[in-house]
Amino acid sequence: MTNSLLDIEGIRVGHYTDLENVTGCTVVLAPRDGAIAGVDVRGPAPGTRETDLLRPGHLVERAHAILLTGGSAFGLDAAAGVMRFLEEQNIGFETGAARVPIVPAAVLFDLGIGNANVRPDANAGYLACQNANRLAFGEGSVGAGTGATVGKLLGPHFATKGGIGSSSQQIGDGVMVAALVAVNCFGDVVDPTSNEIIAGARKPEGNGWLDSANAIKQDLAQMLNTRVANTTIGVVATNARLTREQVNIVAMMAHDGIARATRPSHTLFDGDTIFILATGEVESAYLDAIGHTAAEVVATAIVRGVKAAKSLGGVPSIQDLV
């Protein structure tokens, strides 16, 4: 086991990382025939693509890739490159006239840390696909986590570097559940095992964490200039055989992982979005267990993402702060 999304057979992960401009994107490639896909958009400020398609009652049930990207809404352009890559592999939904790759996507806001004029584009999405493999992928300040930051109650000058992380668990009957999460939250990151803040808004007067969850109750005026620079986005995958309705239930439950590991979470200034991919290799009746485990691996992936992050764009990582 790799303790990552790669523990789901057939899944490949690839990054495109632009360290000079502090942005990037990450693609999750499903098996060739796609995977049953769902989504839950819990944040009030999302930037997304093809999410309506993933809800129950719609024609197409399978996605062929999921894109997580920086660049705010501009970054959705990277999905065109993912589609081009898949089309070249003759992968997509058969329409009779052509195979159309289904590539849902979500963005996070990283324009304030690097060069706001350079965002992931179609070429970036294509290169992320070329980098995708089943052997290994980086965590921290790579891909969609390159420009991620956390703890922005006092603005970017007191924020901490976010990143992208992954985690997996095996439960009964050989079911695997894994997550890949790009952490760019408005709030602080909390380790659920200790309930301690490990990254977030830093105190202006010295060392230590401000504790955004408590500070937000005291002085809302501190939130100036922090209103759009956030969002936690991720992909949960499982080898269980699930229906479209069931994957959307798992997506709903997976958001509990964001709530456990970021504080406050799902704020007005976050666009938190979780996608689900079910490859269907293992028959399982453990829907509640899958959803519960999804929340756990999401929380663990968030913690791993910030722990692996490097200082970039003038924003320190917890490695340097500690």
Short mmCIF file of N, CA, C and O in Angstrom, two decimals, residues 80 161 168 220:
data_model
loop_
_atom_site.label_atom_id
_atom_site.label_comp_id
_atom_site.label_asym_id
_atom_site.label_seq_id
_atom_site.Cartn_x
_atom_site.Cartn_y
_atom_site.Cartn_z
N ALA A 80 -9.49 21.52 -20.67
CA ALA A 80 -9.45 21.29 -22.12
C ALA A 80 -8.25 20.44 -22.50
O ALA A 80 -8.32 19.59 -23.40
N LYS A 161 1.65 28.27 4.50
CA LYS A 161 1.58 27.53 3.25
C LYS A 161 0.70 26.29 3.37
O LYS A 161 0.83 25.52 4.30
N SER A 168 -5.07 6.79 2.49
CA SER A 168 -5.96 5.67 2.16
C SER A 168 -6.16 4.78 3.37
O SER A 168 -5.35 4.77 4.30
N LEU A 220 -14.97 40.72 13.35
CA LEU A 220 -15.17 40.38 11.95
C LEU A 220 -14.48 41.35 11.01
O LEU A 220 -14.26 41.04 9.85
#
